[in-house]
């Protein structure tokens, strides 16, 4: 275990099994339509990499990246699109792949944005859901796990860009934050 980790919330094995279950449902639902998996950078890359390899159906992938709504550069409180899709999704079956849905704001903006592009269908697969923190209502079609109202890292999720490479989802020791590695500037996310 990483020395900064206080507790492992989800082991690599638990995640592997659950991602397989999600893939089974997704494969059944999309057996007649080729989905475009849209990964939300950076956090969703690990989940997307595992999910796509567990899906035995034709599919394509693409990525979007948003600014954090906590950034001082986005004082409007709105997220901004930093990287857009690299091909048109008009008429396509888009499945958004998210690492975690917290307040729901990022996903809300993404769904609004994709909704204007005349996609055939639009759905969401999120590995983690923190429903207690929701500020806007978002519909999640496939959810891996519900997590408590705590800041989690690993399996793609970071604190100041670190810990994304942990194979499990974990809570950090309080001294990690005391060392100055604060959760994102978004005050909502401070613990
Ligand atoms: P939302 O817009 O509040 O739903 O948050 C979405 C993004 O915030 C996620 O895609 C993550 O990048 C980040 N985030 C939210 N909660 C956590 C957490 O507990 N650990 C790491 N990143 C998080």
PDB file of N, CA and C in Angstrom, residues 66-80 98 100-109 130 133 135-136 184-189:
ATOM      1  N   UNK A  66     -12.215  19.485 -19.537  1.00  0.00           N
ATOM      2  CA  UNK A  66     -12.810  20.722 -19.024  1.00  0.00           C
ATOM      3  C   UNK A  66     -11.867  21.381 -18.053  1.00  0.00           C
ATOM      4  N   UNK A  67     -11.974  22.685 -17.953  1.00  0.00           N
ATOM      5  CA  UNK A  67     -11.282  23.380 -16.870  1.00  0.00           C
ATOM      6  C   UNK A  67     -12.043  23.033 -15.597  1.00  0.00           C
ATOM      7  N   UNK A  68     -11.343  23.076 -14.487  1.00  0.00           N
ATOM      8  CA  UNK A  68     -12.047  22.874 -13.231  1.00  0.00           C
ATOM      9  C   UNK A  68     -12.834  24.140 -12.930  1.00  0.00           C
ATOM     10  N   UNK A  69     -14.060  23.969 -12.466  1.00  0.00           N
ATOM     11  CA  UNK A  69     -14.850  25.157 -12.157  1.00  0.00           C
ATOM     12  C   UNK A  69     -14.325  25.858 -10.910  1.00  0.00           C
ATOM     13  N   UNK A  70     -13.352  25.211 -10.246  1.00  0.00           N
ATOM     14  CA  UNK A  70     -12.721  25.834  -9.080  1.00  0.00           C
ATOM     15  C   UNK A  70     -11.553  26.726  -9.465  1.00  0.00           C
ATOM     16  N   UNK A  71     -11.127  26.661 -10.737  1.00  0.00           N
ATOM     17  CA  UNK A  71      -9.994  27.482 -11.153  1.00  0.00           C
ATOM     18  C   UNK A  71     -10.324  28.962 -11.026  1.00  0.00           C
ATOM     19  N   UNK A  72      -9.322  29.740 -10.593  1.00  0.00           N
ATOM     20  CA  UNK A  72      -9.566  31.176 -10.468  1.00  0.00           C
ATOM     21  C   UNK A  72      -9.818  31.786 -11.849  1.00  0.00           C
ATOM     22  N   UNK A  73      -9.295  31.105 -12.909  1.00  0.00           N
ATOM     23  CA  UNK A  73      -9.481  31.624 -14.260  1.00  0.00           C
ATOM     24  C   UNK A  73     -10.932  31.527 -14.727  1.00  0.00           C
ATOM     25  N   UNK A  74     -11.716  30.775 -14.025  1.00  0.00           N
ATOM     26  CA  UNK A  74     -13.121  30.632 -14.426  1.00  0.00           C
ATOM     27  C   UNK A  74     -14.005  31.153 -13.295  1.00  0.00           C
ATOM     28  N   UNK A  75     -13.862  32.424 -13.026  1.00  0.00           N
ATOM     29  CA  UNK A  75     -14.555  33.013 -11.894  1.00  0.00           C
ATOM     30  C   UNK A  75     -16.076  33.011 -12.064  1.00  0.00           C
ATOM     31  N   UNK A  76     -16.494  32.790 -13.318  1.00  0.00           N
ATOM     32  CA  UNK A  76     -17.938  32.736 -13.560  1.00  0.00           C
ATOM     33  C   UNK A  76     -18.553  31.525 -12.856  1.00  0.00           C
ATOM     34  N   UNK A  77     -17.691  30.593 -12.435  1.00  0.00           N
ATOM     35  CA  UNK A  77     -18.220  29.387 -11.817  1.00  0.00           C
ATOM     36  C   UNK A  77     -18.619  28.359 -12.856  1.00  0.00           C
ATOM     37  N   UNK A  78     -18.412  28.676 -14.123  1.00  0.00           N
ATOM     38  CA  UNK A  78     -18.748  27.718 -15.171  1.00  0.00           C
ATOM     39  C   UNK A  78     -17.477  27.004 -15.634  1.00  0.00           C
ATOM     40  N   UNK A  79     -17.648  25.766 -16.057  1.00  0.00           N
ATOM     41  CA  UNK A  79     -16.493  25.067 -16.612  1.00  0.00           C
ATOM     42  C   UNK A  79     -16.340  25.430 -18.084  1.00  0.00           C
ATOM     43  N   UNK A  80     -15.092  25.377 -18.559  1.00  0.00           N
ATOM     44  CA  UNK A  80     -14.832  25.685 -19.966  1.00  0.00           C
ATOM     45  C   UNK A  80     -14.215  24.472 -20.640  1.00  0.00           C
ATOM     46  N   UNK A  98     -17.035   8.771 -17.164  1.00  0.00           N
ATOM     47  CA  UNK A  98     -16.551   9.669 -16.099  1.00  0.00           C
ATOM     48  C   UNK A  98     -15.927   8.860 -14.974  1.00  0.00           C
ATOM     49  N   UNK A 100     -15.676  10.115 -11.652  1.00  0.00           N
ATOM     50  CA  UNK A 100     -16.495  10.321 -10.455  1.00  0.00           C
ATOM     51  C   UNK A 100     -17.470  11.471 -10.704  1.00  0.00           C
ATOM     52  N   UNK A 101     -18.671  11.336 -10.227  1.00  0.00           N
ATOM     53  CA  UNK A 101     -19.634  12.434 -10.293  1.00  0.00           C
ATOM     54  C   UNK A 101     -19.854  12.911  -8.863  1.00  0.00           C
ATOM     55  N   UNK A 102     -19.470  14.165  -8.670  1.00  0.00           N
ATOM     56  CA  UNK A 102     -19.457  14.741  -7.334  1.00  0.00           C
ATOM     57  C   UNK A 102     -20.618  15.742  -7.252  1.00  0.00           C
ATOM     58  N   UNK A 103     -20.362  17.026  -7.519  1.00  0.00           N
ATOM     59  CA  UNK A 103     -21.474  17.986  -7.534  1.00  0.00           C
ATOM     60  C   UNK A 103     -22.366  17.765  -8.760  1.00  0.00           C
ATOM     61  N   UNK A 104     -21.793  17.167  -9.796  1.00  0.00           N
ATOM     62  CA  UNK A 104     -22.541  16.944 -11.041  1.00  0.00           C
ATOM     63  C   UNK A 104     -22.364  18.074 -12.039  1.00  0.00           C
ATOM     64  N   UNK A 105     -21.659  19.136 -11.649  1.00  0.00           N
ATOM     65  CA  UNK A 105     -21.545  20.310 -12.528  1.00  0.00           C
ATOM     66  C   UNK A 105     -20.809  20.006 -13.830  1.00  0.00           C
ATOM     67  N   UNK A 106     -19.693  19.303 -13.735  1.00  0.00           N
ATOM     68  CA  UNK A 106     -18.924  18.985 -14.941  1.00  0.00           C
ATOM     69  C   UNK A 106     -19.786  18.208 -15.927  1.00  0.00           C
ATOM     70  N   UNK A 107     -20.442  17.195 -15.413  1.00  0.00           N
ATOM     71  CA  UNK A 107     -21.269  16.354 -16.273  1.00  0.00           C
ATOM     72  C   UNK A 107     -22.453  17.136 -16.831  1.00  0.00           C
ATOM     73  N   UNK A 108     -23.021  17.997 -16.012  1.00  0.00           N
ATOM     74  CA  UNK A 108     -24.141  18.823 -16.448  1.00  0.00           C
ATOM     75  C   UNK A 108     -23.753  19.650 -17.669  1.00  0.00           C
ATOM     76  N   UNK A 109     -22.588  20.320 -17.600  1.00  0.00           N
ATOM     77  CA  UNK A 109     -22.137  21.138 -18.730  1.00  0.00           C
ATOM     78  C   UNK A 109     -21.836  20.273 -19.944  1.00  0.00           C
ATOM     79  N   UNK A 130     -20.824  10.171  -5.931  1.00  0.00           N
ATOM     80  CA  UNK A 130     -20.888  10.737  -4.571  1.00  0.00           C
ATOM     81  C   UNK A 130     -22.207  11.487  -4.460  1.00  0.00           C
ATOM     82  N   UNK A 133     -23.196  14.836  -2.487  1.00  0.00           N
ATOM     83  CA  UNK A 133     -22.619  16.137  -2.825  1.00  0.00           C
ATOM     84  C   UNK A 133     -23.289  16.790  -4.026  1.00  0.00           C
ATOM     85  N   UNK A 135     -25.149  18.938  -6.655  1.00  0.00           N
ATOM     86  CA  UNK A 135     -25.728  20.289  -6.706  1.00  0.00           C
ATOM     87  C   UNK A 135     -26.660  20.449  -7.881  1.00  0.00           C
ATOM     88  N   UNK A 136     -26.422  19.686  -8.920  1.00  0.00           N
ATOM     89  CA  UNK A 136     -27.356  19.686 -10.060  1.00  0.00           C
ATOM     90  C   UNK A 136     -27.722  18.243 -10.366  1.00  0.00           C
ATOM     91  N   UNK A 184      -8.453  20.131  -4.574  1.00  0.00           N
ATOM     92  CA  UNK A 184      -8.604  21.223  -5.539  1.00  0.00           C
ATOM     93  C   UNK A 184      -9.144  22.505  -4.908  1.00  0.00           C
ATOM     94  N   UNK A 185      -8.800  23.628  -5.536  1.00  0.00           N
ATOM     95  CA  UNK A 185      -9.154  24.942  -4.992  1.00  0.00           C
ATOM     96  C   UNK A 185     -10.654  25.139  -4.821  1.00  0.00           C
ATOM     97  N   UNK A 186     -11.419  24.358  -5.527  1.00  0.00           N
ATOM     98  CA  UNK A 186     -12.869  24.420  -5.345  1.00  0.00           C
ATOM     99  C   UNK A 186     -13.177  24.187  -3.864  1.00  0.00           C
ATOM    100  N   UNK A 187     -13.716  25.182  -3.212  1.00  0.00           N
ATOM    101  CA  UNK A 187     -13.932  25.080  -1.769  1.00  0.00           C
ATOM    102  C   UNK A 187     -14.858  23.923  -1.431  1.00  0.00           C
ATOM    103  N   UNK A 188     -15.720  23.604  -2.370  1.00  0.00           N
ATOM    104  CA  UNK A 188     -16.632  22.481  -2.149  1.00  0.00           C
ATOM    105  C   UNK A 188     -15.888  21.193  -1.896  1.00  0.00           C
ATOM    106  N   UNK A 189     -14.690  21.104  -2.502  1.00  0.00           N
ATOM    107  CA  UNK A 189     -13.976  19.843  -2.440  1.00  0.00           C
ATOM    108  C   UNK A 189     -13.001  19.780  -1.271  1.00  0.00           C
TER     109      UNK A 189
END
